[in-house]
Short mmCIF file of C-alpha atoms and ligand atoms in Angstrom, two decimals:
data_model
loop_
_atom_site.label_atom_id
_atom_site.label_comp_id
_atom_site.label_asym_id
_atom_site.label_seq_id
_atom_site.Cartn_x
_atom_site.Cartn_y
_atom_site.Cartn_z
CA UNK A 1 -29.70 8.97 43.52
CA UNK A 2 -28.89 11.01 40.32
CA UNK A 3 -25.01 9.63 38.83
CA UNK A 4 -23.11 13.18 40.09
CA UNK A 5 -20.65 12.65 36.55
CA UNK A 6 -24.22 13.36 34.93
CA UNK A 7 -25.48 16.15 37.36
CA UNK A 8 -25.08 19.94 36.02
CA UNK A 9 -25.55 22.84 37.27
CA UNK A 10 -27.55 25.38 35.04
CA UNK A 11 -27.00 28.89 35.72
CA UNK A 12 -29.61 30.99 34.34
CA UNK A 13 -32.35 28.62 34.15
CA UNK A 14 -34.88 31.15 33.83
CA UNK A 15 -33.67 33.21 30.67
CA UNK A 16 -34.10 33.00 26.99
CA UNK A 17 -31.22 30.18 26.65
CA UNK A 18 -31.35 28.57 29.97
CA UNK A 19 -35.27 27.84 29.21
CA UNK A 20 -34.64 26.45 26.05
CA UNK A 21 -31.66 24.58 27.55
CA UNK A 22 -34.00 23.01 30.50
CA UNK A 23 -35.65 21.28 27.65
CA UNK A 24 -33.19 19.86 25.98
CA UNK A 25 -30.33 19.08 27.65
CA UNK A 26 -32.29 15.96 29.59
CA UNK A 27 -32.39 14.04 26.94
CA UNK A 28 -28.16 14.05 26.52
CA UNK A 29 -29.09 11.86 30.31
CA UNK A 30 -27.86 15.27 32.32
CA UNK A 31 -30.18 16.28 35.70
CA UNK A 32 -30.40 19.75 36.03
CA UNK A 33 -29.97 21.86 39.28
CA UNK A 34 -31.36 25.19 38.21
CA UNK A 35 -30.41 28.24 39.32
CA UNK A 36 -31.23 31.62 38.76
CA UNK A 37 -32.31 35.27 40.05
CA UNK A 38 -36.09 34.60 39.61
CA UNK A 39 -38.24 31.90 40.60
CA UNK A 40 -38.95 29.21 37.89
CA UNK A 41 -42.81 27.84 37.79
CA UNK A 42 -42.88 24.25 38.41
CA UNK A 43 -39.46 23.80 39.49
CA UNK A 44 -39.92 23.85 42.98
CA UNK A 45 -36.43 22.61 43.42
CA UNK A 46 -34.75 25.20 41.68
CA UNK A 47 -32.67 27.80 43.57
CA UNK A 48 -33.42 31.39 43.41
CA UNK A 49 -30.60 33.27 44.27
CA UNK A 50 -28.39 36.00 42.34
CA UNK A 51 -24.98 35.40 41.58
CA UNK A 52 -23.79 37.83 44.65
CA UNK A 53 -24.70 35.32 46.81
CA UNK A 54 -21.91 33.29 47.84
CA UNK A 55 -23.45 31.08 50.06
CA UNK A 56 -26.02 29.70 47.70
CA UNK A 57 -23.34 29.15 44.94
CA UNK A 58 -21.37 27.38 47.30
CA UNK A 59 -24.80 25.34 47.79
CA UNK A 60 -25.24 24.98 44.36
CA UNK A 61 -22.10 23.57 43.21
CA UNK A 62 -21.62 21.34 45.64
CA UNK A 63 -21.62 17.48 43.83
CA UNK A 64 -21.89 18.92 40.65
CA UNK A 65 -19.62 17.79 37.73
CA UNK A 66 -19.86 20.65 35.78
CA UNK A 67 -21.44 24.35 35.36
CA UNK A 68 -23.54 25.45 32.46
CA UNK A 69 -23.08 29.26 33.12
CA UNK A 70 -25.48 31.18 30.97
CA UNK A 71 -27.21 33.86 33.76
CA UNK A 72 -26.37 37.25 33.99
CA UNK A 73 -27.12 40.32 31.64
CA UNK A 74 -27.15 39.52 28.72
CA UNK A 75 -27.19 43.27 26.64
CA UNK A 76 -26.32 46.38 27.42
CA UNK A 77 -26.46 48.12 30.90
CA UNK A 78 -25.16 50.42 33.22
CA UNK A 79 -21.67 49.51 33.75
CA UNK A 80 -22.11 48.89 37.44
CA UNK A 81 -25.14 46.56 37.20
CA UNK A 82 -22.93 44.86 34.21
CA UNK A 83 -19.74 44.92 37.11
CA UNK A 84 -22.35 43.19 39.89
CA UNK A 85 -24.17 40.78 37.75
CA UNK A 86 -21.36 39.20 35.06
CA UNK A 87 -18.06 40.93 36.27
CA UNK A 88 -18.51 39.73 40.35
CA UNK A 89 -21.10 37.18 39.58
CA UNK A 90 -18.80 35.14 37.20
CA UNK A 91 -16.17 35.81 39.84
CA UNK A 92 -18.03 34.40 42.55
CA UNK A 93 -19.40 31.44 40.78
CA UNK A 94 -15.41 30.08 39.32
CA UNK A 95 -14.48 30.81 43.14
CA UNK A 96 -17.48 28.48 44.43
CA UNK A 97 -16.80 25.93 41.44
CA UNK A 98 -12.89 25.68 42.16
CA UNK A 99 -13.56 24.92 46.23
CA UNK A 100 -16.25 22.54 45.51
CA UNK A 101 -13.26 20.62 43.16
CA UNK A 102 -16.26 21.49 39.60
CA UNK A 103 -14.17 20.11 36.74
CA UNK A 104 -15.62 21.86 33.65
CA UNK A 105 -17.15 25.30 32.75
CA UNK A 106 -19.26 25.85 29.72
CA UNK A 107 -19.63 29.62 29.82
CA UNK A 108 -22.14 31.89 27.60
CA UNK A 109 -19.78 34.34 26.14
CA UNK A 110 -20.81 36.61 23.30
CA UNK A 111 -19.73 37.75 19.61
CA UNK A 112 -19.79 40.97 21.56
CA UNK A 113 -16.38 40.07 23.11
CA UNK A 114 -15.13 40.91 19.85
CA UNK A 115 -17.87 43.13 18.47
CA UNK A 116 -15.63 45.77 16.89
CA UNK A 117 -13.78 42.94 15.07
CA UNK A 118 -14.58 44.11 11.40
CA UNK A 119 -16.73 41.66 9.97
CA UNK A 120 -14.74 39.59 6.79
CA UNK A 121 -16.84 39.92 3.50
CA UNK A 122 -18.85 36.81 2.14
CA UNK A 123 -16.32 34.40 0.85
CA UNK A 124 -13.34 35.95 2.44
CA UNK A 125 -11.30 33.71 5.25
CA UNK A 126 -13.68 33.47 8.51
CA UNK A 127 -13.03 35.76 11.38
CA UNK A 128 -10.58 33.37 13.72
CA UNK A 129 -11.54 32.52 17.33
CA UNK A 130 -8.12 33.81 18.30
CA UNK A 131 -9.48 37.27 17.01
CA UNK A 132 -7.97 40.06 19.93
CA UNK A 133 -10.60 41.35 22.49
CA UNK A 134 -13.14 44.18 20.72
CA UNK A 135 -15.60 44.37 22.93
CA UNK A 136 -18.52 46.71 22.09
CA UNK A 137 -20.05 47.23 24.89
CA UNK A 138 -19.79 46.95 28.70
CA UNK A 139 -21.53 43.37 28.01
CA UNK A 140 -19.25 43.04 25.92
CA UNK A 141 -16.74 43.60 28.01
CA UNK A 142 -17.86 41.58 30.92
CA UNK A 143 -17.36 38.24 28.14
CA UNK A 144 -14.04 39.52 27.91
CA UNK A 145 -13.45 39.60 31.32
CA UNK A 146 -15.51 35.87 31.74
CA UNK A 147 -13.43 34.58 28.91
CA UNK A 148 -9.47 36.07 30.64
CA UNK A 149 -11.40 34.78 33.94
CA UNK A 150 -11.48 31.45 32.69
CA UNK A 151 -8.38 31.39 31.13
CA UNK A 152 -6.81 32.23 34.89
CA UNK A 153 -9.11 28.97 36.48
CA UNK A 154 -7.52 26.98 34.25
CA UNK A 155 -3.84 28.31 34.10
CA UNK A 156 -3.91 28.28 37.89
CA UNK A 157 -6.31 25.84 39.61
CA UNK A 158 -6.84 23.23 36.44
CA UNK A 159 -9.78 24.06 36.46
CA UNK A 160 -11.41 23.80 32.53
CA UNK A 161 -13.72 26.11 30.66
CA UNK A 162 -14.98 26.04 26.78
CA UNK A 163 -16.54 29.56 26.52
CA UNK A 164 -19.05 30.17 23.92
CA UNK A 165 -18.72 33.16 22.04
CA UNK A 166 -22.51 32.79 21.17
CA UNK A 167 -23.85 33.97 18.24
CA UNK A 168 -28.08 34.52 18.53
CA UNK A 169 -29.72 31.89 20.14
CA UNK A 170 -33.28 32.16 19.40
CA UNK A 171 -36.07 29.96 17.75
CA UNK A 172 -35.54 31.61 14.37
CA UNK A 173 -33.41 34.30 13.34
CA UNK A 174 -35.11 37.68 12.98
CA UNK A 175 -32.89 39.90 11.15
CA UNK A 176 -30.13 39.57 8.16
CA UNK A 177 -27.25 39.97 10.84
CA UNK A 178 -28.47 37.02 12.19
CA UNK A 179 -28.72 35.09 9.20
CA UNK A 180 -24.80 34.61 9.78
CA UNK A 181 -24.91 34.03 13.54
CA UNK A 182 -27.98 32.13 14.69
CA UNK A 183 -27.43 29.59 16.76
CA UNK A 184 -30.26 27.42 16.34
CA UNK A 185 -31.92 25.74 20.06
CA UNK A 186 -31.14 22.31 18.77
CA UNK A 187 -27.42 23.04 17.85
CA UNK A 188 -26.98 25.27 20.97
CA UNK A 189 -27.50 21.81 23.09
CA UNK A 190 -25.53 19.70 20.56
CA UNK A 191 -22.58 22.67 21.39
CA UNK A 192 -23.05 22.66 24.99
CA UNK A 193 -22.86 18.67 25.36
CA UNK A 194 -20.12 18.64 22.90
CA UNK A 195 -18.51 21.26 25.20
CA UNK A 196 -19.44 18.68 28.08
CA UNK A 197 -18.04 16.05 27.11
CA UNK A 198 -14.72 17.12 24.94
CA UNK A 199 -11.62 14.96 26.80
CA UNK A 200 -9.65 17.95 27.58
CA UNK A 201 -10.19 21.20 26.92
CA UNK A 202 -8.03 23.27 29.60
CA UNK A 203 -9.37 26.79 28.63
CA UNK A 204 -10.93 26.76 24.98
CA UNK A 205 -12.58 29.90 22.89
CA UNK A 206 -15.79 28.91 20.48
CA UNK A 207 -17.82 30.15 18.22
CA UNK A 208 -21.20 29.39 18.92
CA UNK A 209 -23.68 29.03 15.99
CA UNK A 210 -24.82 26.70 13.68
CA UNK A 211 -23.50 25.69 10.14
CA UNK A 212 -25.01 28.76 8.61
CA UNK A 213 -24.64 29.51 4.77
CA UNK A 214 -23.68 33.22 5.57
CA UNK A 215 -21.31 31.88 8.51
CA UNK A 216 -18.55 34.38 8.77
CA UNK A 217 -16.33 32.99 11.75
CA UNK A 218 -14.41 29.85 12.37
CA UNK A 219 -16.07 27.22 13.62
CA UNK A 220 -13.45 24.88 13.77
CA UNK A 221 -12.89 24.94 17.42
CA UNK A 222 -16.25 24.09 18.13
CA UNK A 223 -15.88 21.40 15.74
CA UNK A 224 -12.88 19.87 16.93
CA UNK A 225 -14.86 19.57 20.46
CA UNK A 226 -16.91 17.47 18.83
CA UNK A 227 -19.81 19.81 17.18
CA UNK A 228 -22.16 18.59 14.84
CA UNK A 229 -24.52 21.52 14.10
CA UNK A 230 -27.42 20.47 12.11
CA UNK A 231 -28.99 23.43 11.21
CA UNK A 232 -28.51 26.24 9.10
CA UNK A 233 -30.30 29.84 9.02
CA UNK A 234 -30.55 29.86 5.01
CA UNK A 235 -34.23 28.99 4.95
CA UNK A 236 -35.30 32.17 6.50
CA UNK A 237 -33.10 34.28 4.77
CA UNK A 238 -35.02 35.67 1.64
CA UNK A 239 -37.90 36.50 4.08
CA UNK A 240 -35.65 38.29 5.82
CA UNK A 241 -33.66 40.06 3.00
CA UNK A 242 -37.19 41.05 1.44
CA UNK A 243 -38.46 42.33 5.12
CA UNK A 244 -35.70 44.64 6.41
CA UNK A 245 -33.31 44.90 2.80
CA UNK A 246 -29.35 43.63 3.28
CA UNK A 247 -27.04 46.53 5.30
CA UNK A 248 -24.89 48.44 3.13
CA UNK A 249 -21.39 49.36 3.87
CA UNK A 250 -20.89 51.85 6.29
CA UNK A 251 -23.53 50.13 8.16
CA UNK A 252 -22.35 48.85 11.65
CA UNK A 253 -24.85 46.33 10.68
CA UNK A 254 -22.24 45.40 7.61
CA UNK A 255 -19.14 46.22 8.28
CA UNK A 256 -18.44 44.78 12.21
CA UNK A 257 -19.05 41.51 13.86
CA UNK A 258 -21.61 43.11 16.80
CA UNK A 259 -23.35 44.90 14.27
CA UNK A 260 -25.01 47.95 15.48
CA UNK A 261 -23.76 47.11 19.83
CA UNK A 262 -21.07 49.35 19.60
CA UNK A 263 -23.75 53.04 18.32
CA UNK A 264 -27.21 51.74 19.72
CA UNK A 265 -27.18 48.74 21.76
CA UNK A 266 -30.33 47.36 23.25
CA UNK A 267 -30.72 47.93 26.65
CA UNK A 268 -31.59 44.85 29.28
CA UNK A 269 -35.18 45.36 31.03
CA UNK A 270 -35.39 46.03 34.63
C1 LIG B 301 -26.03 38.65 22.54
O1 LIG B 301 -24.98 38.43 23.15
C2 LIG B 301 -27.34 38.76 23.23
O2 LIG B 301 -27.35 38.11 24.48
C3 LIG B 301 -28.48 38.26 22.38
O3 LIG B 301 -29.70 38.62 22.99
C4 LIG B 301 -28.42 38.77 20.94
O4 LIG B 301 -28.79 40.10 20.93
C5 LIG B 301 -27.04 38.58 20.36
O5 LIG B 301 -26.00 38.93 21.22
C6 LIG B 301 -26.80 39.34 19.03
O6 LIG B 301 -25.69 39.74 18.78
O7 LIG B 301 -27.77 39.45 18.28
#
Protein backbone atom coordinates (compact mmCIF):
# COMPACT_ATOMS: atom_id res chain seq x y z
CA UNK A 1 0.00 0.00 0.00
CA UNK A 2 1.79 3.19 -1.29
CA UNK A 3 2.32 5.88 2.13
CA UNK A 4 -0.69 8.48 0.73
CA UNK A 5 1.80 11.62 2.43
CA UNK A 6 4.12 10.29 -0.52
CA UNK A 7 1.40 9.73 -3.27
CA UNK A 8 1.06 12.67 -6.01
CA UNK A 9 -0.94 13.29 -8.43
CA UNK A 10 0.74 14.33 -11.83
CA UNK A 11 -1.30 16.25 -14.11
CA UNK A 12 -0.02 16.21 -17.49
CA UNK A 13 1.91 13.14 -17.45
CA UNK A 14 2.09 12.88 -21.03
CA UNK A 15 3.71 16.34 -22.08
CA UNK A 16 7.13 17.71 -22.49
CA UNK A 17 7.52 18.38 -18.51
CA UNK A 18 5.24 15.83 -17.11
CA UNK A 19 7.46 13.08 -19.11
CA UNK A 20 10.51 14.30 -17.90
CA UNK A 21 8.91 14.66 -14.44
CA UNK A 22 7.67 10.77 -14.51
CA UNK A 23 11.33 10.07 -14.46
CA UNK A 24 12.49 11.83 -11.94
CA UNK A 25 10.39 12.60 -9.37
CA UNK A 26 10.47 8.64 -8.10
CA UNK A 27 13.51 8.82 -6.90
CA UNK A 28 12.49 11.97 -4.23
CA UNK A 29 10.28 8.33 -2.86
CA UNK A 30 6.89 10.04 -4.51
CA UNK A 31 4.33 7.33 -6.51
CA UNK A 32 2.85 8.87 -9.27
CA UNK A 33 -0.89 8.73 -10.35
CA UNK A 34 -0.71 10.05 -13.87
CA UNK A 35 -3.10 11.80 -15.51
CA UNK A 36 -3.57 13.29 -18.66
CA UNK A 37 -5.67 13.87 -22.04
CA UNK A 38 -3.81 11.09 -23.98
CA UNK A 39 -3.00 7.68 -23.22
CA UNK A 40 0.59 7.07 -21.83
CA UNK A 41 2.43 3.70 -23.26
CA UNK A 42 3.22 1.43 -20.51
CA UNK A 43 1.32 3.06 -17.90
CA UNK A 44 -1.59 1.08 -17.96
CA UNK A 45 -2.67 2.63 -14.74
CA UNK A 46 -2.64 6.02 -15.77
CA UNK A 47 -5.91 7.94 -16.28
CA UNK A 48 -6.83 9.41 -19.52
CA UNK A 49 -9.18 11.96 -19.09
CA UNK A 50 -9.21 15.88 -19.91
CA UNK A 51 -9.45 18.30 -17.33
CA UNK A 52 -13.40 18.94 -18.18
CA UNK A 53 -14.07 15.93 -16.67
CA UNK A 54 -15.14 16.30 -13.26
CA UNK A 55 -15.77 12.98 -12.38
CA UNK A 56 -12.38 11.59 -13.15
CA UNK A 57 -10.65 14.49 -11.24
CA UNK A 58 -12.70 13.79 -8.44
CA UNK A 59 -11.27 10.08 -9.04
CA UNK A 60 -8.00 11.23 -9.31
CA UNK A 61 -7.51 13.22 -6.31
CA UNK A 62 -8.97 11.19 -4.11
CA UNK A 63 -5.99 10.01 -1.30
CA UNK A 64 -3.66 12.12 -2.83
CA UNK A 65 -1.44 14.50 -0.74
CA UNK A 66 -0.70 16.80 -3.23
CA UNK A 67 -1.16 17.87 -7.10
CA UNK A 68 1.66 18.40 -9.52
CA UNK A 69 -0.46 20.42 -12.09
CA UNK A 70 1.51 20.82 -15.26
CA UNK A 71 -1.33 19.70 -18.20
CA UNK A 72 -3.04 21.97 -20.23
CA UNK A 73 -1.86 24.22 -23.24
CA UNK A 74 0.98 25.18 -22.88
CA UNK A 75 1.46 28.16 -25.94
CA UNK A 76 -0.64 30.05 -27.70
CA UNK A 77 -4.27 29.19 -28.84
CA UNK A 78 -7.55 30.21 -29.59
CA UNK A 79 -8.82 31.89 -26.61
CA UNK A 80 -11.67 29.48 -26.13
CA UNK A 81 -9.63 26.25 -26.31
CA UNK A 82 -7.12 28.32 -23.83
CA UNK A 83 -10.71 29.17 -21.61
CA UNK A 84 -11.65 25.09 -21.74
CA UNK A 85 -8.32 23.58 -21.23
CA UNK A 86 -6.32 25.99 -18.43
CA UNK A 87 -9.08 28.62 -17.54
CA UNK A 88 -12.06 25.70 -16.59
CA UNK A 89 -9.61 22.92 -16.36
CA UNK A 90 -7.55 24.57 -13.52
CA UNK A 91 -10.95 25.48 -12.14
CA UNK A 92 -12.20 22.13 -12.04
CA UNK A 93 -9.12 20.46 -10.80
CA UNK A 94 -8.66 23.21 -7.32
CA UNK A 95 -12.57 22.41 -6.98
CA UNK A 96 -11.86 18.46 -7.01
CA UNK A 97 -8.55 19.01 -4.87
CA UNK A 98 -10.36 21.25 -2.12
CA UNK A 99 -13.43 18.42 -1.65
CA UNK A 100 -11.06 15.63 -1.61
CA UNK A 101 -9.28 17.81 1.59
CA UNK A 102 -5.51 17.91 -1.27
CA UNK A 103 -3.20 20.01 0.89
CA UNK A 104 -0.67 21.42 -1.62
CA UNK A 105 -0.63 22.63 -5.30
CA UNK A 106 2.51 22.91 -7.30
CA UNK A 107 1.17 24.61 -10.41
CA UNK A 108 3.10 25.15 -13.93
CA UNK A 109 2.72 28.79 -14.41
CA UNK A 110 4.71 30.66 -17.03
CA UNK A 111 7.16 33.79 -17.50
CA UNK A 112 4.31 34.53 -19.84
CA UNK A 113 2.17 35.67 -16.85
CA UNK A 114 4.30 38.56 -16.96
CA UNK A 115 5.59 38.50 -20.51
CA UNK A 116 5.28 42.23 -21.22
CA UNK A 117 7.29 42.88 -18.01
CA UNK A 118 10.33 44.72 -19.71
CA UNK A 119 13.17 42.61 -19.32
CA UNK A 120 16.05 44.43 -16.72
CA UNK A 121 19.49 44.72 -18.57
CA UNK A 122 22.46 42.32 -17.59
CA UNK A 123 23.63 43.42 -14.23
CA UNK A 124 20.71 45.55 -13.38
CA UNK A 125 18.40 44.43 -10.15
CA UNK A 126 16.42 41.07 -11.22
CA UNK A 127 12.88 41.36 -12.34
CA UNK A 128 10.90 40.66 -8.76
CA UNK A 129 8.37 37.80 -8.43
CA UNK A 130 5.94 40.40 -7.16
CA UNK A 131 6.26 41.92 -10.77
CA UNK A 132 2.20 43.05 -11.71
CA UNK A 133 0.36 40.68 -14.18
CA UNK A 134 1.70 41.26 -18.11
CA UNK A 135 0.51 38.59 -19.65
CA UNK A 136 1.34 38.21 -23.38
CA UNK A 137 -0.79 36.08 -24.53
CA UNK A 138 -4.10 34.27 -23.86
CA UNK A 139 -1.62 31.48 -22.28
CA UNK A 140 -0.43 33.90 -20.73
CA UNK A 141 -3.27 34.94 -19.40
CA UNK A 142 -4.71 31.68 -18.34
CA UNK A 143 -1.24 31.59 -15.68
CA UNK A 144 -2.59 34.70 -14.56
CA UNK A 145 -5.78 33.50 -13.97
CA UNK A 146 -4.12 29.88 -12.40
CA UNK A 147 -1.86 32.00 -10.31
CA UNK A 148 -5.20 34.72 -8.78
CA UNK A 149 -6.98 31.10 -8.77
CA UNK A 150 -4.66 29.87 -6.37
CA UNK A 151 -4.29 32.75 -4.46
CA UNK A 152 -8.39 32.47 -3.81
CA UNK A 153 -7.84 28.37 -2.66
CA UNK A 154 -5.69 29.49 -0.30
CA UNK A 155 -7.24 32.83 1.03
CA UNK A 156 -10.52 30.94 1.30
CA UNK A 157 -10.35 27.15 1.77
CA UNK A 158 -6.46 26.91 3.18
CA UNK A 159 -5.82 25.30 0.67
CA UNK A 160 -1.76 25.93 -0.49
CA UNK A 161 -0.22 26.45 -3.88
CA UNK A 162 3.61 27.40 -4.95
CA UNK A 163 3.06 28.32 -8.65
CA UNK A 164 5.92 28.15 -10.92
CA UNK A 165 6.37 30.88 -13.15
CA UNK A 166 8.50 28.47 -15.36
CA UNK A 167 11.08 29.58 -17.36
CA UNK A 168 12.00 26.78 -20.46
CA UNK A 169 12.08 23.47 -19.37
CA UNK A 170 13.80 21.48 -21.91
CA UNK A 171 16.95 19.17 -22.15
CA UNK A 172 19.12 22.05 -23.34
CA UNK A 173 18.35 25.46 -24.11
CA UNK A 174 17.99 26.25 -27.81
CA UNK A 175 18.06 29.87 -28.23
CA UNK A 176 19.88 33.04 -26.45
CA UNK A 177 16.46 33.97 -24.70
CA UNK A 178 16.75 30.90 -23.12
CA UNK A 179 20.15 31.14 -22.03
CA UNK A 180 18.54 33.33 -19.12
CA UNK A 181 15.50 31.14 -18.44
CA UNK A 182 16.19 27.43 -18.87
CA UNK A 183 15.12 25.47 -16.41
CA UNK A 184 17.20 22.54 -16.60
CA UNK A 185 15.11 18.70 -16.08
CA UNK A 186 17.22 18.03 -13.06
CA UNK A 187 16.55 21.45 -11.32
CA UNK A 188 12.87 21.44 -12.49
CA UNK A 189 12.45 18.22 -10.01
CA UNK A 190 14.77 19.69 -7.34
CA UNK A 191 12.02 22.92 -7.65
CA UNK A 192 9.03 20.85 -7.66
CA UNK A 193 10.10 18.68 -4.47
CA UNK A 194 11.36 21.75 -2.88
CA UNK A 195 7.87 23.16 -3.67
CA UNK A 196 6.60 19.75 -2.07
CA UNK A 197 7.95 19.79 0.76
CA UNK A 198 8.37 23.72 1.90
CA UNK A 199 6.52 23.83 5.68
CA UNK A 200 4.10 26.42 4.71
CA UNK A 201 3.68 28.09 1.83
CA UNK A 202 -0.12 29.40 1.84
CA UNK A 203 -0.12 30.82 -1.78
CA UNK A 204 3.59 31.47 -3.04
CA UNK A 205 4.81 33.00 -6.66
CA UNK A 206 8.32 31.40 -8.15
CA UNK A 207 10.51 31.74 -10.58
CA UNK A 208 11.27 28.65 -12.11
CA UNK A 209 14.77 28.14 -13.65
CA UNK A 210 18.01 27.22 -12.78
CA UNK A 211 21.03 29.31 -11.43
CA UNK A 212 21.75 30.63 -14.86
CA UNK A 213 24.71 33.14 -15.51
CA UNK A 214 22.35 35.41 -17.67
CA UNK A 215 19.49 34.92 -14.90
CA UNK A 216 17.46 38.04 -15.01
CA UNK A 217 14.64 37.41 -12.30
CA UNK A 218 14.61 36.78 -8.62
CA UNK A 219 15.02 33.62 -7.58
CA UNK A 220 14.88 34.12 -4.10
CA UNK A 221 11.50 32.78 -3.50
CA UNK A 222 12.28 29.65 -4.94
CA UNK A 223 15.22 29.63 -2.84
CA UNK A 224 13.76 30.33 0.34
CA UNK A 225 11.43 27.09 -0.42
CA UNK A 226 14.29 25.33 -0.26
CA UNK A 227 15.83 25.35 -4.02
CA UNK A 228 19.07 24.19 -4.78
CA UNK A 229 19.43 24.47 -8.59
CA UNK A 230 22.49 22.85 -9.80
CA UNK A 231 22.71 23.77 -13.14
CA UNK A 232 23.38 26.62 -15.14
CA UNK A 233 22.72 27.33 -19.06
CA UNK A 234 26.30 29.09 -19.54
CA UNK A 235 27.87 26.10 -21.24
CA UNK A 236 25.71 26.31 -24.23
CA UNK A 237 25.73 29.80 -24.57
CA UNK A 238 28.58 30.71 -27.11
CA UNK A 239 27.09 27.97 -29.39
CA UNK A 240 24.19 29.65 -29.19
CA UNK A 241 25.36 33.34 -29.49
CA UNK A 242 27.52 32.16 -32.63
CA UNK A 243 24.26 30.19 -34.13
CA UNK A 244 21.39 32.71 -34.03
CA UNK A 245 23.66 36.26 -32.98
CA UNK A 246 22.41 38.10 -29.44
CA UNK A 247 18.84 40.28 -30.02
CA UNK A 248 19.34 43.84 -30.26
CA UNK A 249 17.21 46.41 -28.68
CA UNK A 250 14.04 46.92 -30.07
CA UNK A 251 13.89 43.26 -30.30
CA UNK A 252 10.93 41.72 -28.29
CA UNK A 253 13.50 39.11 -28.04
CA UNK A 254 15.67 41.90 -25.90
CA UNK A 255 13.78 44.18 -24.49
CA UNK A 256 10.64 42.00 -22.63
CA UNK A 257 10.59 39.04 -20.39
CA UNK A 258 8.27 36.69 -23.02
CA UNK A 259 10.40 37.66 -25.70
CA UNK A 260 8.78 37.55 -29.00
CA UNK A 261 4.88 35.87 -27.21
CA UNK A 262 3.39 39.05 -27.23
CA UNK A 263 4.04 39.76 -31.86
CA UNK A 264 4.43 35.99 -32.97
CA UNK A 265 3.72 33.42 -30.50
CA UNK A 266 3.95 29.78 -31.34
CA UNK A 267 0.90 28.18 -31.76
CA UNK A 268 0.01 24.67 -29.75
CA UNK A 269 -0.53 21.60 -32.30
CA UNK A 270 -3.84 20.07 -32.66
C1 LIG B 1 6.33 28.48 -21.99
O1 LIG B 1 5.54 28.80 -21.10
C2 LIG B 1 6.11 27.30 -22.85
O2 LIG B 1 5.27 26.33 -22.27
C3 LIG B 1 7.41 26.64 -23.26
O3 LIG B 1 7.15 25.69 -24.28
C4 LIG B 1 8.47 27.65 -23.74
O4 LIG B 1 8.12 28.10 -24.99
C5 LIG B 1 8.59 28.79 -22.75
O5 LIG B 1 7.37 29.29 -22.29
C6 LIG B 1 9.40 30.00 -23.28
O6 LIG B 1 9.11 31.11 -22.89
O7 LIG B 1 10.33 29.75 -24.05
Amino acid sequence: MPDSSRTLLLTGAAGGIGTLMRGLLPAYGYTLRLFDATPIEGEPTAVTADLGDKAALREAVAGVDAVVHLAGISLEAPFEKILRSNIEGTYNLYEAAEEAGVRRIVQASSNHAVGFAPLPGPGGPPLPVETPHRPDSYYGLSKAFGEDLAQLYWDRDGLETVSVRIGACHMEPTSVRMLSLWLSPGDAARLFVAALTAPAVGHTVVYGSSANTRLRWDLSSARALGYLPQDDSEQYAAKLIEEHGEPLPGDPEHDLLGGSFSVDPPQWPY
